[in-house]
Amino acid sequence: MARRTFFSFHHDEDNWRAWNVRNSWVVRSQDQIDRGFFDSSVFEATKNESATALKNFLRNGLENTSVTCVLTGELTWQRRWVRYEIVRSVLKGNGLLTVDIYGVENRRGMVGSKGADPLAQVGLYKVPGGIFFAEWKGGKWVKYDDYTLAVPAGDLWFNAPTSDTVVQISSHYVRYDFTKQNGRQNIGDWIETAAGLAGR
């Protein structure tokens, strides 16, 4: 079965690092396909149209994927659209994983600093009205604004929350370090592990 992977990352800050990670994956088997590497000008143009247009753009990018790999630098956890890609990935049942890329050199030959896990900035909680997404914002958990519908418990591959205490998405997924854990050699296996956890 074809393994289609969507790569989520901070386009402004980590584009160079993300492309280096992608290029290290060109030795993958032919049935592995990457998504999410948009031309920057297309991404920026869509972002400038409207939030609705960008949401549609990102949802289309996630179509026919089974895994979402969040390539994480120092500031990725703060990015609104990375959070949206995470939420949409949970909704469609994708496997998810975080791969830290701060140790990969940027175009100036500099490495970055480790940032927070983006999957830990998004969570789920249950109230009488259903299960909803939350995000860590302004030092506290708040209801997620970019997707406000209730989430059917049966649509989640992991155990649904049972209280109003937010359960971080990161508690169900694995975080790796591309540099320290030889991602050039191992990222394909990490992606397969994420797919397996989600039953994809």
mmCIF file of C-alpha atoms in Angstrom:
data_model
loop_
_atom_site.group_PDB
_atom_site.id
_atom_site.type_symbol
_atom_site.label_atom_id
_atom_site.label_comp_id
_atom_site.label_asym_id
_atom_site.label_seq_id
_atom_site.Cartn_x
_atom_site.Cartn_y
_atom_site.Cartn_z
ATOM 1 C CA MET A 1 0.000 0.000 0.000
ATOM 2 C CA ALA A 2 1.323 3.454 -0.847
ATOM 3 C CA ARG A 3 2.507 5.440 2.157
ATOM 4 C CA ARG A 4 1.702 9.078 1.563
ATOM 5 C CA THR A 5 3.221 11.414 4.133
ATOM 6 C CA PHE A 6 2.318 15.048 4.706
ATOM 7 C CA PHE A 7 5.174 17.140 6.104
ATOM 8 C CA SER A 8 4.131 20.036 8.330
ATOM 9 C CA PHE A 9 6.660 22.731 9.240
ATOM 10 C CA HIS A 10 7.274 26.449 9.812
ATOM 11 C CA HIS A 11 7.601 27.677 6.227
ATOM 12 C CA ASP A 12 9.286 30.976 7.097
ATOM 13 C CA GLU A 13 11.757 29.721 9.690
ATOM 14 C CA ASP A 14 12.557 26.131 8.717
ATOM 15 C CA ASN A 15 11.977 25.830 4.985
ATOM 16 C CA TRP A 16 15.665 25.124 4.259
ATOM 17 C CA ARG A 17 15.948 22.540 7.041
ATOM 18 C CA ALA A 18 12.708 20.855 5.982
ATOM 19 C CA TRP A 19 13.864 20.568 2.383
ATOM 20 C CA ASN A 20 17.126 18.988 3.547
ATOM 21 C CA VAL A 21 15.126 16.416 5.489
ATOM 22 C CA ARG A 22 12.944 15.802 2.449
ATOM 23 C CA ASN A 23 15.989 15.367 0.205
ATOM 24 C CA SER A 24 17.424 12.836 2.631
ATOM 25 C CA TRP A 25 14.245 10.831 2.084
ATOM 26 C CA VAL A 26 14.681 10.529 -1.689
ATOM 27 C CA VAL A 27 16.203 7.099 -1.147
ATOM 28 C CA ARG A 28 12.822 5.888 0.097
ATOM 29 C CA SER A 29 11.048 3.080 -1.684
ATOM 30 C CA GLN A 30 8.945 4.078 -4.676
ATOM 31 C CA ASP A 31 5.636 3.584 -2.873
ATOM 32 C CA GLN A 32 6.441 6.329 -0.358
ATOM 33 C CA ILE A 33 5.184 9.750 -1.418
ATOM 34 C CA ASP A 34 5.645 13.094 0.286
ATOM 35 C CA ARG A 35 3.136 15.918 0.520
ATOM 36 C CA GLY A 36 3.208 19.329 2.144
ATOM 37 C CA PHE A 37 6.249 20.711 0.335
ATOM 38 C CA PHE A 38 4.543 23.627 -1.356
ATOM 39 C CA ASP A 39 6.281 26.283 -3.369
ATOM 40 C CA SER A 40 6.721 29.147 -0.878
ATOM 41 C CA SER A 41 5.193 31.727 -3.200
ATOM 42 C CA VAL A 42 2.054 29.607 -3.611
ATOM 43 C CA PHE A 43 1.800 29.111 0.140
ATOM 44 C CA GLU A 44 2.232 32.821 0.860
ATOM 45 C CA ALA A 45 -0.228 33.851 -1.859
ATOM 46 C CA THR A 46 -2.858 31.489 -0.486
ATOM 47 C CA LYS A 47 -2.220 32.671 3.070
ATOM 48 C CA ASN A 48 -2.799 36.261 1.962
ATOM 49 C CA GLU A 49 -6.184 35.476 0.372
ATOM 50 C CA SER A 50 -8.129 34.467 3.487
ATOM 51 C CA ALA A 51 -8.086 32.024 6.366
ATOM 52 C CA THR A 52 -10.781 30.005 4.593
ATOM 53 C CA ALA A 53 -8.710 29.748 1.419
ATOM 54 C CA LEU A 54 -5.664 28.575 3.344
ATOM 55 C CA LYS A 55 -7.682 26.003 5.281
ATOM 56 C CA ASN A 56 -8.990 24.602 1.993
ATOM 57 C CA PHE A 57 -5.458 24.593 0.584
ATOM 58 C CA LEU A 58 -4.093 22.660 3.557
ATOM 59 C CA ARG A 59 -7.005 20.199 3.646
ATOM 60 C CA ASN A 60 -6.399 19.455 -0.023
ATOM 61 C CA GLY A 61 -2.722 18.894 0.740
ATOM 62 C CA LEU A 62 -3.645 16.328 3.377
ATOM 63 C CA GLU A 63 -5.932 14.378 1.051
ATOM 64 C CA ASN A 64 -4.886 10.786 0.425
ATOM 65 C CA THR A 65 -2.194 10.880 3.118
ATOM 66 C CA SER A 66 -1.905 8.374 5.935
ATOM 67 C CA VAL A 67 0.821 10.001 8.071
ATOM 68 C CA THR A 68 1.607 13.581 9.090
ATOM 69 C CA CYS A 69 5.208 14.272 10.063
ATOM 70 C CA VAL A 70 5.679 17.543 11.976
ATOM 71 C CA LEU A 71 9.205 18.806 11.320
ATOM 72 C CA THR A 72 9.923 20.929 14.365
ATOM 73 C CA GLY A 73 12.265 23.843 14.884
ATOM 74 C CA GLU A 74 12.456 26.384 17.677
ATOM 75 C CA LEU A 75 9.225 28.261 16.862
ATOM 76 C CA THR A 76 7.088 25.645 15.097
ATOM 77 C CA TRP A 77 4.904 25.080 18.171
ATOM 78 C CA GLN A 78 3.567 28.657 17.911
ATOM 79 C CA ARG A 79 2.370 28.415 14.312
ATOM 80 C CA ARG A 80 -1.358 28.624 13.742
ATOM 81 C CA TRP A 81 -1.299 26.647 10.517
ATOM 82 C CA VAL A 82 0.885 23.873 11.880
ATOM 83 C CA ARG A 83 -1.749 23.457 14.602
ATOM 84 C CA TYR A 84 -4.451 23.365 11.957
ATOM 85 C CA GLU A 85 -2.586 20.648 10.046
ATOM 86 C CA ILE A 86 -2.298 18.657 13.272
ATOM 87 C CA VAL A 87 -6.020 18.994 14.018
ATOM 88 C CA ARG A 88 -7.029 18.006 10.491
ATOM 89 C CA SER A 89 -4.631 15.054 10.650
ATOM 90 C CA VAL A 90 -6.262 13.811 13.859
ATOM 91 C CA LEU A 91 -9.697 14.205 12.284
ATOM 92 C CA LYS A 92 -8.754 12.112 9.246
ATOM 93 C CA GLY A 93 -7.048 9.452 11.359
ATOM 94 C CA ASN A 94 -3.502 10.015 10.150
ATOM 95 C CA GLY A 95 -0.558 8.660 12.027
ATOM 96 C CA LEU A 96 1.380 11.563 13.557
ATOM 97 C CA LEU A 97 4.939 12.091 14.696
ATOM 98 C CA THR A 98 7.218 14.953 15.678
ATOM 99 C CA VAL A 99 10.737 15.088 14.220
ATOM 100 C CA ASP A 100 12.992 17.778 15.681
ATOM 101 C CA ILE A 101 15.063 19.436 12.949
ATOM 102 C CA TYR A 102 16.669 22.275 14.918
ATOM 103 C CA GLY A 103 20.015 20.441 14.653
ATOM 104 C CA VAL A 104 19.939 20.567 10.849
ATOM 105 C CA GLU A 105 21.881 23.527 9.440
ATOM 106 C CA ASN A 106 19.949 26.343 7.785
ATOM 107 C CA ARG A 107 21.064 28.079 4.589
ATOM 108 C CA ARG A 108 23.611 30.078 6.619
ATOM 109 C CA GLY A 109 25.124 26.917 8.085
ATOM 110 C CA MET A 110 23.650 27.547 11.539
ATOM 111 C CA VAL A 111 21.794 25.139 13.801
ATOM 112 C CA GLY A 112 18.876 26.263 15.947
ATOM 113 C CA SER A 113 17.556 25.658 19.444
ATOM 114 C CA LYS A 114 15.135 22.942 20.454
ATOM 115 C CA GLY A 115 11.533 24.122 20.579
ATOM 116 C CA ALA A 116 8.435 22.809 22.301
ATOM 117 C CA ASP A 117 6.583 19.872 20.758
ATOM 118 C CA PRO A 118 3.744 21.177 18.531
ATOM 119 C CA LEU A 119 1.724 18.045 19.327
ATOM 120 C CA ALA A 120 1.797 19.073 22.988
ATOM 121 C CA GLN A 121 0.182 22.429 22.177
ATOM 122 C CA VAL A 122 -3.032 20.816 20.911
ATOM 123 C CA GLY A 123 -5.323 18.579 22.917
ATOM 124 C CA LEU A 124 -8.796 17.145 23.350
ATOM 125 C CA TYR A 125 -11.259 17.387 26.210
ATOM 126 C CA LYS A 126 -14.817 16.225 26.920
ATOM 127 C CA VAL A 127 -17.726 18.315 28.162
ATOM 128 C CA PRO A 128 -21.493 17.565 28.100
ATOM 129 C CA GLY A 129 -21.679 18.923 24.541
ATOM 130 C CA GLY A 130 -19.085 16.480 23.222
ATOM 131 C CA ILE A 131 -15.346 16.159 22.613
ATOM 132 C CA PHE A 132 -13.533 19.271 21.415
ATOM 133 C CA PHE A 133 -10.057 20.440 20.477
ATOM 134 C CA ALA A 134 -8.124 22.826 22.707
ATOM 135 C CA GLU A 135 -4.894 24.723 22.155
ATOM 136 C CA TRP A 136 -2.267 26.119 24.506
ATOM 137 C CA LYS A 137 -2.484 29.866 24.060
ATOM 138 C CA GLY A 138 -1.498 32.768 26.298
ATOM 139 C CA GLY A 139 -0.277 30.404 29.001
ATOM 140 C CA LYS A 140 -3.511 28.397 29.284
ATOM 141 C CA TRP A 141 -5.739 25.922 27.473
ATOM 142 C CA VAL A 142 -8.504 27.497 25.416
ATOM 143 C CA LYS A 143 -11.055 26.080 23.000
ATOM 144 C CA TYR A 144 -9.543 25.713 19.546
ATOM 145 C CA ASP A 145 -11.013 28.360 17.222
ATOM 146 C CA ASP A 146 -10.130 26.998 13.786
ATOM 147 C CA TYR A 147 -12.239 23.847 14.209
ATOM 148 C CA THR A 148 -15.129 24.119 16.682
ATOM 149 C CA LEU A 149 -17.282 21.063 15.921
ATOM 150 C CA ALA A 150 -17.544 18.148 18.311
ATOM 151 C CA VAL A 151 -15.303 15.176 17.490
ATOM 152 C CA PRO A 152 -16.974 11.729 17.483
ATOM 153 C CA ALA A 153 -15.127 9.448 19.897
ATOM 154 C CA GLY A 154 -15.310 6.647 17.337
ATOM 155 C CA ASP A 155 -13.286 8.710 14.862
ATOM 156 C CA LEU A 156 -10.241 8.628 17.136
ATOM 157 C CA TRP A 157 -7.821 5.697 16.926
ATOM 158 C CA PHE A 158 -6.748 6.332 20.542
ATOM 159 C CA ASN A 159 -8.850 6.439 23.712
ATOM 160 C CA ALA A 160 -11.088 9.498 23.758
ATOM 161 C CA PRO A 161 -10.865 11.898 26.716
ATOM 162 C CA THR A 162 -13.374 11.272 29.477
ATOM 163 C CA SER A 163 -13.297 14.618 31.323
ATOM 164 C CA ASP A 164 -12.761 18.323 30.826
ATOM 165 C CA THR A 165 -9.044 17.897 31.559
ATOM 166 C CA VAL A 166 -7.190 18.471 28.292
ATOM 167 C CA VAL A 167 -5.262 15.442 27.011
ATOM 168 C CA GLN A 168 -2.356 16.540 24.824
ATOM 169 C CA ILE A 169 -2.144 14.992 21.368
ATOM 170 C CA SER A 170 1.544 14.305 22.070
ATOM 171 C CA SER A 171 0.567 11.677 24.659
ATOM 172 C CA HIS A 172 -0.469 9.378 21.800
ATOM 173 C CA TYR A 173 2.503 9.895 19.473
ATOM 174 C CA VAL A 174 6.299 9.663 19.376
ATOM 175 C CA ARG A 175 8.877 12.456 19.130
ATOM 176 C CA TYR A 176 12.244 11.952 17.434
ATOM 177 C CA ASP A 177 15.394 14.002 16.874
ATOM 178 C CA PHE A 178 16.559 13.985 13.247
ATOM 179 C CA THR A 179 20.196 14.766 14.027
ATOM 180 C CA LYS A 180 20.731 12.821 17.251
ATOM 181 C CA GLN A 181 18.820 9.732 16.145
ATOM 182 C CA ASN A 182 20.170 9.455 12.594
ATOM 183 C CA GLY A 183 17.010 10.581 10.869
ATOM 184 C CA ARG A 184 18.651 10.324 7.466
ATOM 185 C CA GLN A 185 18.675 6.577 7.955
ATOM 186 C CA ASN A 186 15.654 6.106 10.211
ATOM 187 C CA ILE A 187 12.895 8.562 9.254
ATOM 188 C CA GLY A 188 11.226 6.007 7.000
ATOM 189 C CA ASP A 189 10.931 3.584 9.937
ATOM 190 C CA TRP A 190 9.609 6.361 12.185
ATOM 191 C CA ILE A 191 6.903 7.134 9.645
ATOM 192 C CA GLU A 192 5.964 3.456 9.413
ATOM 193 C CA THR A 193 5.737 3.266 13.216
ATOM 194 C CA ALA A 194 3.388 6.266 13.279
ATOM 195 C CA ALA A 195 1.236 4.682 10.598
ATOM 196 C CA GLY A 196 1.105 1.411 12.505
ATOM 197 C CA LEU A 197 0.068 3.090 15.769
ATOM 198 C CA ALA A 198 -2.877 4.674 13.980
ATOM 199 C CA GLY A 199 -3.757 1.480 12.128
ATOM 200 C CA ARG A 200 -2.989 3.013 8.730
#
